[in-house]
Amino acid sequence: MKYSELGTSGVKASRVAFGAMRIRSKSEEEAREIVRTALDGGINFFDTADCYGAGASSRRLGQAFKDVKVDRSKIFIQTKFGIYRDPDDDNITRYDFSKDHLVAALDGELKNLQTDYVDFVLLHRPDTLVELDELAEAFNELQSSGKVRHFGVSNMNPMQVEMLQSALDQKLEVNQLQFGLGHTGMLQQEIHVNMEDAPSVDHDGGLISYSRLKRMTIQAWSPFQFGFFEGVFIDNPKFPELNEELQHVADAHGVAKNAIAVAWILRHPAKMQVLLGSMTPSRLKEMMAGTDIEISAQEWYDLYTAAGNDLP
């Protein structure tokens, strides 16, 4: 396992992290095995959110940590807050960055995770009604109380980050964004700059370049999905060319295609962190192996084009 600093936080986190969104569907015994697999593979960073199953994922993760007797000082826990779901049907009804909501949500997560603090907390998607002064008060209280050590955002563009950062004493260290071979939009605009074709349209405000400039780590979520939770591209007959190229590169490096899909993200000099959400220990091991693979620039571009992207 390889490790790198998240943002400028000083935290040396595993290049791949464990994403706990779907762990709520597993039994306590299964959750223990999954967490133990991640730890044995060198993962020291775990991501969850208060809205995952109304806290059920965080509760299952927290219990798994207790069951495997993990040393809290040896791992980093990250959660996300700011999404309000209806408790009856779990539908999102609003985004809420009010101080009362954020503080209460974080306290709930500490209880769910059975810990006194989280290492990182992220604002979970933008709240267009955010009051900046109130958000600053919330962050100051969470930091001064020792409940949160570092802060970040998810699914935000550079201007949104800049607006929030202007009001905060704490540096926003990470931005969690969907990225992978099935979701390459952030790259297309960079590669097709000054063109008039569809890939040249900037949907994200130059997020990759901005993140590198600001030393803000991109955490790639759903790295094996295409579209918006439409399915995985690995072994999917909809993506024959991509899977053929993945297999070709995998054979060259003696690993599985899952490892190459991870290595492709890690090859980018933005030093992204990949969130792995697999609940199958054997598949999780395949994915973790990607941290030990260094693919060439040609292999990287061959995979990029095999995913359906043109080079102008």
Coordinates of C-alpha atoms in Angstrom, one line a residue:
M1 CA 0.0 0.0 0.0
K2 CA 1.2 3.5 -0.8
Y3 CA 0.4 6.6 1.2
S4 CA 0.2 10.3 0.4
E5 CA -0.8 13.5 2.1
L6 CA -4.4 14.7 1.9
G7 CA -4.3 18.3 0.9
T8 CA -1.9 20.1 3.2
S9 CA -3.3 18.5 6.3
G10 CA -0.2 16.5 7.2
V11 CA -2.4 13.3 7.2
K12 CA -0.6 10.5 5.3
A13 CA -3.5 8.4 4.1
S14 CA -3.6 5.3 2.1
R15 CA -4.0 6.0 -1.7
V16 CA -7.2 4.0 -1.6
A17 CA -9.8 4.4 1.1
F18 CA -12.7 2.3 2.1
G19 CA -16.1 3.7 1.3
A20 CA -18.7 2.4 3.7
M21 CA -22.0 3.5 2.0
R22 CA -23.2 -0.1 1.4
I23 CA -21.9 -1.7 4.5
R24 CA -25.3 -1.3 6.2
S25 CA -26.6 -4.2 4.1
K26 CA -24.0 -6.6 5.7
S27 CA -24.3 -8.6 8.9
E28 CA -21.9 -7.8 11.7
E29 CA -19.8 -10.8 10.9
E30 CA -19.6 -9.8 7.2
A31 CA -18.8 -6.2 8.2
R32 CA -15.9 -7.4 10.4
E33 CA -14.5 -9.5 7.6
I34 CA -14.7 -6.5 5.1
V35 CA -13.0 -4.1 7.6
R36 CA -10.4 -6.6 8.5
T37 CA -9.6 -7.2 4.8
A38 CA -9.2 -3.4 4.3
L39 CA -6.9 -3.1 7.3
D40 CA -4.8 -6.1 6.4
G41 CA -4.3 -4.6 3.0
G42 CA -2.9 -1.4 4.4
I43 CA -6.0 0.9 4.2
N44 CA -6.0 3.4 7.0
F45 CA -8.7 5.7 5.8
F46 CA -12.5 5.1 6.0
D47 CA -15.3 7.2 4.6
T48 CA -18.9 7.3 5.5
A49 CA -21.8 9.9 5.7
D50 CA -24.6 10.6 8.1
C51 CA -27.2 10.1 5.4
Y52 CA -26.1 6.6 4.4
G53 CA -29.0 4.6 5.5
A54 CA -29.9 7.3 8.0
G55 CA -26.7 6.5 9.9
A56 CA -26.9 2.8 9.6
S57 CA -23.7 2.5 7.6
S58 CA -21.8 4.5 10.2
R59 CA -23.2 2.4 13.0
R60 CA -22.2 -0.8 11.2
L61 CA -18.7 0.6 10.5
G62 CA -18.3 1.8 14.1
Q63 CA -19.3 -1.6 15.5
A64 CA -16.9 -3.4 13.1
F65 CA -14.0 -1.2 14.3
K66 CA -14.9 -2.2 17.9
D67 CA -15.2 -5.8 17.0
V68 CA -11.8 -6.1 15.3
K69 CA -10.3 -4.0 18.1
V70 CA -8.8 -1.4 15.8
D71 CA -6.4 1.1 17.3
R72 CA -8.2 4.4 16.8
S73 CA -4.9 6.3 16.6
K74 CA -3.8 4.2 13.6
I75 CA -6.8 5.0 11.3
F76 CA -8.5 8.1 9.9
I77 CA -12.3 8.3 9.8
Q78 CA -14.1 10.7 7.5
T79 CA -17.8 11.5 7.4
K80 CA -20.0 13.8 5.5
F81 CA -23.0 15.9 6.5
G82 CA -25.3 18.6 5.1
I83 CA -27.9 16.4 3.4
Y84 CA -31.3 16.1 5.0
R85 CA -33.3 13.0 4.2
D86 CA -36.9 12.4 5.2
P87 CA -36.8 9.8 8.1
D88 CA -39.9 8.1 6.7
D89 CA -38.9 7.4 3.1
D90 CA -35.2 8.3 3.0
N91 CA -35.7 10.8 0.2
I92 CA -33.6 14.0 0.1
T93 CA -35.8 17.0 0.9
R94 CA -33.1 19.7 1.3
Y95 CA -29.4 20.5 1.8
D96 CA -28.8 22.1 5.2
F97 CA -25.6 23.9 6.2
S98 CA -27.1 25.6 9.2
K99 CA -25.1 25.5 12.3
D100 CA -27.7 23.6 14.4
H101 CA -28.1 20.9 11.7
L102 CA -24.3 20.4 11.2
V103 CA -23.4 20.3 14.8
A104 CA -26.3 17.9 15.6
A105 CA -25.4 15.7 12.6
L106 CA -21.8 15.5 13.6
D107 CA -22.7 14.5 17.2
G108 CA -24.9 11.8 15.8
E109 CA -22.1 10.5 13.7
L110 CA -19.7 10.4 16.6
K111 CA -22.2 8.2 18.4
N112 CA -22.8 6.0 15.4
L113 CA -19.1 5.5 14.9
Q114 CA -18.3 5.1 18.6
T115 CA -15.5 7.6 18.6
D116 CA -14.8 11.0 20.2
Y117 CA -13.7 12.7 17.0
V118 CA -13.5 12.3 13.2
D119 CA -10.4 13.2 11.3
F120 CA -12.2 14.8 8.4
V121 CA -15.7 16.0 7.8
L122 CA -17.0 17.1 4.3
L123 CA -19.9 19.2 3.3
H124 CA -22.0 16.8 1.3
R125 CA -23.0 18.6 -1.9
P126 CA -23.7 22.3 -2.1
D127 CA -26.4 24.2 -0.1
T128 CA -27.3 27.2 -2.1
L129 CA -28.9 28.7 1.0
V130 CA -25.7 28.6 3.0
E131 CA -25.1 31.5 5.4
L132 CA -21.3 31.9 5.3
D133 CA -21.0 33.4 8.8
E134 CA -23.1 30.6 10.3
L135 CA -21.1 28.0 8.5
A136 CA -17.9 29.5 9.9
E137 CA -19.3 29.4 13.4
A138 CA -20.2 25.7 13.0
F139 CA -16.7 24.8 11.8
N140 CA -15.0 26.8 14.5
E141 CA -17.1 25.1 17.2
L142 CA -16.5 21.6 15.8
Q143 CA -12.8 22.3 15.6
S144 CA -12.3 23.9 19.0
S145 CA -14.3 21.2 20.7
G146 CA -11.9 18.6 19.2
K147 CA -14.7 16.8 17.4
V148 CA -13.3 17.5 13.9
R149 CA -9.6 17.8 12.9
H150 CA -9.9 18.6 9.2
F151 CA -12.5 19.8 6.7
G152 CA -13.5 19.5 3.1
V153 CA -16.3 19.4 0.6
S154 CA -17.8 17.0 -1.9
N155 CA -19.3 17.6 -5.4
M156 CA -18.4 21.3 -5.5
N157 CA -16.8 23.4 -8.3
P158 CA -13.9 25.8 -7.8
M159 CA -16.1 28.9 -7.4
Q160 CA -18.2 27.2 -4.7
V161 CA -15.0 26.2 -2.9
E162 CA -13.6 29.7 -3.1
M163 CA -16.8 31.2 -1.8
L164 CA -16.8 28.9 1.2
Q165 CA -13.1 29.2 1.8
S166 CA -13.4 33.0 2.0
A167 CA -15.4 32.7 5.2
L168 CA -13.5 29.9 6.9
D169 CA -10.5 29.8 9.1
Q170 CA -9.9 26.1 8.2
K171 CA -8.5 25.1 4.9
L172 CA -10.7 22.9 2.8
E173 CA -8.4 20.0 2.2
V174 CA -10.3 17.6 0.0
N175 CA -13.1 17.5 -2.6
Q176 CA -14.9 14.2 -3.2
L177 CA -16.0 13.9 -6.8
Q178 CA -17.2 11.1 -9.1
F179 CA -14.2 10.1 -11.3
G180 CA -13.0 7.0 -13.1
L181 CA -12.8 5.4 -16.5
G182 CA -16.6 5.5 -16.7
H183 CA -16.8 9.2 -15.6
T184 CA -14.1 11.2 -17.4
G185 CA -15.8 14.6 -17.8
M186 CA -13.2 16.5 -15.8
L187 CA -10.5 15.3 -18.1
Q188 CA -12.3 15.8 -21.4
Q189 CA -12.5 19.6 -21.0
E190 CA -8.8 19.8 -20.2
I191 CA -7.9 17.8 -23.2
H192 CA -10.3 19.5 -25.6
V193 CA -9.6 23.1 -24.5
N194 CA -10.0 25.7 -27.3
M195 CA -12.1 23.2 -29.3
E196 CA -15.8 23.6 -30.3
D197 CA -16.9 20.0 -29.8
A198 CA -19.0 18.6 -27.0
P199 CA -16.1 17.4 -24.8
S200 CA -14.7 21.0 -24.7
V201 CA -17.7 22.2 -22.7
D202 CA -16.5 22.9 -19.2
H203 CA -19.1 21.6 -16.7
D204 CA -16.8 21.7 -13.7
G205 CA -14.8 24.9 -13.8
G206 CA -11.5 23.3 -14.3
L207 CA -11.6 21.2 -11.2
I208 CA -8.5 19.1 -11.8
S209 CA -6.2 22.1 -12.5
Y210 CA -7.8 24.0 -9.6
S211 CA -7.3 21.2 -7.2
R212 CA -3.6 20.8 -8.2
L213 CA -3.1 24.5 -7.9
K214 CA -4.7 24.7 -4.4
R215 CA -3.2 21.4 -3.3
M216 CA -6.7 20.1 -2.6
T217 CA -7.0 16.3 -2.8
I218 CA -9.7 14.8 -5.1
Q219 CA -11.3 11.8 -3.6
A220 CA -12.7 9.7 -6.5
W221 CA -16.1 8.2 -5.6
S222 CA -17.8 5.3 -7.5
P223 CA -14.6 4.8 -9.6
F224 CA -16.1 1.7 -11.3
Q225 CA -19.5 3.2 -12.1
F226 CA -20.6 4.7 -15.4
G227 CA -23.3 7.4 -15.5
F228 CA -25.0 8.1 -12.2
F229 CA -25.1 4.7 -10.5
E230 CA -26.1 3.0 -13.8
G231 CA -23.8 0.1 -13.2
V232 CA -20.1 -0.9 -13.3
F233 CA -18.1 -1.0 -16.5
I234 CA -15.9 -3.9 -15.5
D235 CA -17.0 -7.0 -17.5
N236 CA -20.0 -5.1 -18.8
P237 CA -20.9 -6.0 -22.4
K238 CA -21.7 -2.3 -23.1
F239 CA -18.0 -1.6 -22.9
P240 CA -16.2 -4.2 -25.0
E241 CA -13.3 -2.0 -26.1
L242 CA -12.6 -0.7 -22.6
N243 CA -12.7 -4.2 -21.1
E244 CA -10.4 -5.6 -23.8
E245 CA -7.9 -2.9 -23.1
L246 CA -8.2 -3.3 -19.3
Q247 CA -7.5 -7.0 -19.7
H248 CA -4.5 -6.3 -22.0
V249 CA -2.9 -3.9 -19.4
A250 CA -3.9 -6.2 -16.6
D251 CA -2.1 -9.2 -18.2
A252 CA 1.0 -7.1 -18.8
H253 CA 1.2 -6.3 -15.0
G254 CA -0.1 -9.6 -13.7
V255 CA -3.1 -8.2 -11.9
A256 CA -6.9 -8.1 -12.3
K257 CA -8.8 -5.5 -14.3
N258 CA -10.1 -4.0 -11.1
A259 CA -6.5 -3.2 -10.1
I260 CA -5.8 -1.5 -13.4
A261 CA -9.0 0.7 -13.1
V262 CA -7.6 1.9 -9.8
A263 CA -4.1 2.3 -11.1
W264 CA -5.4 4.5 -13.9
I265 CA -6.8 7.0 -11.5
L266 CA -3.7 7.0 -9.3
R267 CA -1.4 7.5 -12.3
H268 CA -2.7 11.1 -12.6
P269 CA -0.2 13.6 -11.0
A270 CA -3.1 15.2 -9.1
K271 CA -2.4 12.5 -6.5
M272 CA -6.1 11.6 -6.1
Q273 CA -7.4 9.1 -3.5
V274 CA -9.7 6.4 -4.7
L275 CA -12.7 5.4 -2.6
L276 CA -13.4 1.6 -2.8
G277 CA -17.0 0.6 -2.0
S278 CA -16.8 -3.1 -2.7
M279 CA -18.4 -5.3 0.0
T280 CA -16.7 -8.5 -1.4
P281 CA -13.4 -9.1 0.3
S282 CA -11.8 -10.9 -2.8
R283 CA -12.8 -8.0 -5.1
L284 CA -11.5 -5.5 -2.5
K285 CA -8.1 -7.2 -2.5
E286 CA -8.0 -7.0 -6.3
M287 CA -8.8 -3.3 -6.2
M288 CA -6.2 -2.6 -3.5
A289 CA -3.5 -4.2 -5.6
G290 CA -3.8 -1.2 -8.0
T291 CA -1.8 0.9 -5.6
D292 CA 1.3 -1.1 -6.4
I293 CA 0.9 -0.8 -10.2
E294 CA 2.6 2.1 -12.1
I295 CA 1.1 2.1 -15.6
S296 CA 2.8 4.0 -18.4
A297 CA 1.6 7.2 -19.9
Q298 CA 0.8 5.3 -23.1
E299 CA -1.2 2.7 -21.2
W300 CA -3.1 5.6 -19.5
Y301 CA -4.0 7.2 -22.7
D302 CA -4.9 3.9 -24.3
L303 CA -7.4 3.2 -21.5
Y304 CA -8.7 6.7 -21.8
T305 CA -9.5 6.4 -25.5
A306 CA -10.8 2.8 -25.0
A307 CA -13.3 4.3 -22.6
G308 CA -14.8 6.2 -25.5
N309 CA -12.9 9.4 -25.4
D310 CA -11.3 11.1 -28.4
L311 CA -8.0 12.8 -28.6
P312 CA -8.3 16.0 -30.7

